[in-house]
PDB file of C-alpha atoms and ligand atoms in Angstrom:
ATOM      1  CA  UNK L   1       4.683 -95.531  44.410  1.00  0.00           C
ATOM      2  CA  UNK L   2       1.194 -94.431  43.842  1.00  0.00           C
ATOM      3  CA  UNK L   3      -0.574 -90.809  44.227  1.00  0.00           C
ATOM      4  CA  UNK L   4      -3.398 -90.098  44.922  1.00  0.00           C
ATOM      5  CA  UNK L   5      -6.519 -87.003  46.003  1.00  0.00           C
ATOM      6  CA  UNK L   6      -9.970 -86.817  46.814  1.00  0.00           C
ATOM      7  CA  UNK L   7     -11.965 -85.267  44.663  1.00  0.00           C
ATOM      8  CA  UNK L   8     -11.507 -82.081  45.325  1.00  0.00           C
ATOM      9  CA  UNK L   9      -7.793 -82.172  45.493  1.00  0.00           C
ATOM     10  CA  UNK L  10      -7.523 -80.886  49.062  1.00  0.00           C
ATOM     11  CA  UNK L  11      -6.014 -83.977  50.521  1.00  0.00           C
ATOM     12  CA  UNK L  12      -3.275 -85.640  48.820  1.00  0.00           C
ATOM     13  CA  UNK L  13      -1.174 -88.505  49.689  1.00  0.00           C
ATOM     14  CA  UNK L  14       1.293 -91.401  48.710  1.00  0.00           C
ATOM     15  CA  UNK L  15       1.781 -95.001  48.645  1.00  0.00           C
ATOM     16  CA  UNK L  16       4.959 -95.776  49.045  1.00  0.00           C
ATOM     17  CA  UNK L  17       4.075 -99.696  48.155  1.00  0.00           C
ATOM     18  CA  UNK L  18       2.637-101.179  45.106  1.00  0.00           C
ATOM     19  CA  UNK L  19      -0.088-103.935  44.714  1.00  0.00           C
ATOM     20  CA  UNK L  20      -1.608-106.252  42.067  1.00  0.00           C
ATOM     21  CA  UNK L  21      -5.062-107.152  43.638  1.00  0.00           C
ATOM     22  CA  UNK L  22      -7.787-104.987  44.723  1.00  0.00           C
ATOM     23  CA  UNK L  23     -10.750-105.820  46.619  1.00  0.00           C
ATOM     24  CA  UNK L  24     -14.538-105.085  45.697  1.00  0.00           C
ATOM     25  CA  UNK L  25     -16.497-105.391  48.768  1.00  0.00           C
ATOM     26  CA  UNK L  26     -20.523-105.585  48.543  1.00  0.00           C
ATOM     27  CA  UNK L  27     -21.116-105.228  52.068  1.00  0.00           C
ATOM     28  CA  UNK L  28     -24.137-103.422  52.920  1.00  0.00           C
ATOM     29  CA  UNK L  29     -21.719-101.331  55.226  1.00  0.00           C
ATOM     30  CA  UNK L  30     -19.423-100.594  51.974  1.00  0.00           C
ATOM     31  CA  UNK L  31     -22.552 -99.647  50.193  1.00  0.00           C
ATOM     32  CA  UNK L  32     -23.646 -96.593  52.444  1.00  0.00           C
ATOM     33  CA  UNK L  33     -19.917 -95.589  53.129  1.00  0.00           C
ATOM     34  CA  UNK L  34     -19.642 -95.157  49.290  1.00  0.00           C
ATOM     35  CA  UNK L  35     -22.889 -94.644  47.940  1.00  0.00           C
ATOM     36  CA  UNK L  36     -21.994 -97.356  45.519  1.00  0.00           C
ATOM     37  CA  UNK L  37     -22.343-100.936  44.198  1.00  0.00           C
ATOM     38  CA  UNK L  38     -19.489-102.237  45.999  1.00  0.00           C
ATOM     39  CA  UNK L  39     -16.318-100.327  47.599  1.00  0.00           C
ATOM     40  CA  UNK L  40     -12.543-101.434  46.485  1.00  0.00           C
ATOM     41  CA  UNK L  41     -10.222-101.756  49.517  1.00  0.00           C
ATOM     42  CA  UNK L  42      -6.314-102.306  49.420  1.00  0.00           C
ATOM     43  CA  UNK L  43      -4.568-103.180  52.812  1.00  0.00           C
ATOM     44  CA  UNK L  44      -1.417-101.947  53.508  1.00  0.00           C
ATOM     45  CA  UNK L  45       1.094-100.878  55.681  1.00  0.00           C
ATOM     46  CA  UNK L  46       0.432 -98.021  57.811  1.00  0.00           C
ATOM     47  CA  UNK L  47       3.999 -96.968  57.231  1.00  0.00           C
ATOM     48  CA  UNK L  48       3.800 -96.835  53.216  1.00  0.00           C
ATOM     49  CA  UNK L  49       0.656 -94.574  53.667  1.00  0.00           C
ATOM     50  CA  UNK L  50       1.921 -90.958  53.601  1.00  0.00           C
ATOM     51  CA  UNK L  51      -0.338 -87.951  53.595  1.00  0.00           C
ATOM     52  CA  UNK L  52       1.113 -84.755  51.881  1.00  0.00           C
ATOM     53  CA  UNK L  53      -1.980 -82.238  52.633  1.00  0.00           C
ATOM     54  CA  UNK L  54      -5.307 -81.678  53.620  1.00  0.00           C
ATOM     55  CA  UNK L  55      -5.160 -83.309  57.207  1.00  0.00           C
ATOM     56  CA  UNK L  56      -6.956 -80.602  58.762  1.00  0.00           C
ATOM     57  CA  UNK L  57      -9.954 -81.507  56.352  1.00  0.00           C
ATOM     58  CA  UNK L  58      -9.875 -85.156  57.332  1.00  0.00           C
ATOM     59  CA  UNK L  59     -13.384 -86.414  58.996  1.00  0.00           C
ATOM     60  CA  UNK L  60     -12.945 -90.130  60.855  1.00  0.00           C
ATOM     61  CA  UNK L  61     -16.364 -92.088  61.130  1.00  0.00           C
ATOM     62  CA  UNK L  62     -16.778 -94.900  63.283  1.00  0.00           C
ATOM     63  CA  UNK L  63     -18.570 -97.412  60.760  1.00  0.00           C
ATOM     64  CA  UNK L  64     -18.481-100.245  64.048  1.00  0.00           C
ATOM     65  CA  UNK L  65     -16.590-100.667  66.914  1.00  0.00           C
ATOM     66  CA  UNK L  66     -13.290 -99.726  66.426  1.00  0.00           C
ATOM     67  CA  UNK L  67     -13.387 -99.456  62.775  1.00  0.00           C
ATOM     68  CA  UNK L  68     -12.654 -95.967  61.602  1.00  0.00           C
ATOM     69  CA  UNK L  69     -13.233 -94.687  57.959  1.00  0.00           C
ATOM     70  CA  UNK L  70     -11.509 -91.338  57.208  1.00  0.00           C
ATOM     71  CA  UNK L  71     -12.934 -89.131  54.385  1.00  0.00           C
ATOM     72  CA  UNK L  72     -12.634 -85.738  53.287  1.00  0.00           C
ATOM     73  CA  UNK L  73     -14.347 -83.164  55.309  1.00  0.00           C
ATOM     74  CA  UNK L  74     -15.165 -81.125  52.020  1.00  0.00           C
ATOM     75  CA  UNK L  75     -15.999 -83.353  49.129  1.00  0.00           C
ATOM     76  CA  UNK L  76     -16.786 -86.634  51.177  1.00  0.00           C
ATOM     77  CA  UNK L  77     -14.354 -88.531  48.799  1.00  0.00           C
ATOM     78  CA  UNK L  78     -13.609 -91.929  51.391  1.00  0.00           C
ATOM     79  CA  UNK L  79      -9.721 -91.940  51.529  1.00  0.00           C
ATOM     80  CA  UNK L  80      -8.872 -95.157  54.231  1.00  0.00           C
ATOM     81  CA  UNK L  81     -10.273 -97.022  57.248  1.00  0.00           C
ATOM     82  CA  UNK L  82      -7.718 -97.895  59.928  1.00  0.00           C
ATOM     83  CA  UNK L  83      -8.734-100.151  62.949  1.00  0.00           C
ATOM     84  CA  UNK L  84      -8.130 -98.436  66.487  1.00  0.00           C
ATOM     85  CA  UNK L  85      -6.439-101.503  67.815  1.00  0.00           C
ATOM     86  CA  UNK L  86      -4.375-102.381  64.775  1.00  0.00           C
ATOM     87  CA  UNK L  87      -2.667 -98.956  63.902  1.00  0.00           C
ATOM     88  CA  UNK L  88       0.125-101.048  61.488  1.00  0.00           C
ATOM     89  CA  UNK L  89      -2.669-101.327  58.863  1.00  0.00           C
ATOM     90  CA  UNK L  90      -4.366 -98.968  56.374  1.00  0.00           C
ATOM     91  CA  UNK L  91      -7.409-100.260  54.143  1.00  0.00           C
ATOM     92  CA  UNK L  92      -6.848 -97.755  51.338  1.00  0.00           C
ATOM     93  CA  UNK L  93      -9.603 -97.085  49.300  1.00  0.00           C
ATOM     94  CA  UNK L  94      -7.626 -97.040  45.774  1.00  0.00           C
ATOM     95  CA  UNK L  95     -10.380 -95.706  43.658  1.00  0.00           C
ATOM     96  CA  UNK L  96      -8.756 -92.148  44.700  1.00  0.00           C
ATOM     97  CA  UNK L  97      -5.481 -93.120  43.261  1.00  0.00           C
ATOM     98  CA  UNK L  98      -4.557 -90.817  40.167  1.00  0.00           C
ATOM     99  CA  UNK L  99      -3.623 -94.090  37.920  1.00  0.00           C
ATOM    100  CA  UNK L 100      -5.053 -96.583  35.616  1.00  0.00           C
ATOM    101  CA  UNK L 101      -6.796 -98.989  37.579  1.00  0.00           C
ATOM    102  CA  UNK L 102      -7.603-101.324  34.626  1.00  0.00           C
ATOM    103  CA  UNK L 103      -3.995-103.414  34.645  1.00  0.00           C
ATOM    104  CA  UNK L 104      -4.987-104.936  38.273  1.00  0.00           C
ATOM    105  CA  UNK L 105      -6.989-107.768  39.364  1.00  0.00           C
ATOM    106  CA  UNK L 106     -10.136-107.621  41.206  1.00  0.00           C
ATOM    107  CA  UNK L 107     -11.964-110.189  43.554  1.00  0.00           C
ATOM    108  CA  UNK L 108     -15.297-109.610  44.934  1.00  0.00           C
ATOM    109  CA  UNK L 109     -16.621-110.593  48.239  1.00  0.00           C
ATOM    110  CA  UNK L 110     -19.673-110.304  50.692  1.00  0.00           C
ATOM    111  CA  UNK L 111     -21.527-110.879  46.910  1.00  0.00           C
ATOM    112  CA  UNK L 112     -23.744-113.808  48.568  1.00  0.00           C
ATOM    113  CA  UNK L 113     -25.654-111.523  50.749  1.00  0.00           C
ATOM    114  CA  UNK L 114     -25.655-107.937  49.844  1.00  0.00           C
ATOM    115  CA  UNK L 115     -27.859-107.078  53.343  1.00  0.00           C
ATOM    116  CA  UNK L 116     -24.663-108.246  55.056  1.00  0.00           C
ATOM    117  CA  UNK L 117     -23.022-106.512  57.141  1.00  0.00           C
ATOM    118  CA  UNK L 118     -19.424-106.807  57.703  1.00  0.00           C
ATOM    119  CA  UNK L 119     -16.631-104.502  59.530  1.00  0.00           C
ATOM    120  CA  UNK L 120     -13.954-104.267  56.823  1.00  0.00           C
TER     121      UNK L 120
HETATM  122 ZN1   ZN M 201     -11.697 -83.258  49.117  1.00  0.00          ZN
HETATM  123 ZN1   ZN M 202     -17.632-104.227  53.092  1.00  0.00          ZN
END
């Protein structure tokens, strides 16, 4: 069971699963959504994602077709991305987690072409 809030504590929510291996995506895409070098994404089950408070501050953008990435409305902290036609899913975005992210393992990807742009 994990915790976690955006940044300005609004939204809150649990995971009710655990996980060992994050992914850093490079992804032009992952760039812009997180005005970063690279964006860590988790999948996991739609059912172990539970959201405490703050939905009314929840803002969906559609990154491409069908790809959805929800963020909060008032500090723009990006909280999960969900695909419209596979609701059983959640790509968590585990930076928000209120833990110590330095016992997991990471793997990079879309590294070979940071113009690329992928829908994850
Ligand atoms: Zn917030
Ligand atoms: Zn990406």
């Amino acid at each position: 069971m994990y915790f976690g809030q955006c940044l300005c504590g609004q939204v809150s929510y649990r995971v009710k699963s655990e996980f060992v291996e994050i992914e850093c995506c490079h992804c032009l895409t992952c760039r812009k959504a997180h005005s970063s070098a690279f964006a860590m994404g988790v999948t996991i089950d739609s059912a172990d994602f539970e959201l405490q408070t703050g939905q009314e501050l929840l803002k969906e953008y559609e990154s491409s077709t069908g790809k959805k990435r929800v963020f909060c409305g008032q500090c723009g902290s990006h909280l999960y991305a969900y695909r419209v036609a596979q609701p059983e899913s959640v790509r968590l975005r585990p930076a928000c987690l209120n833990i110590d992210m330095s016992s997991f393992k990471y793997s990079h990807i879309y590294t070979e072409n940071c113009l690329r742009i992928h829908s994850e």
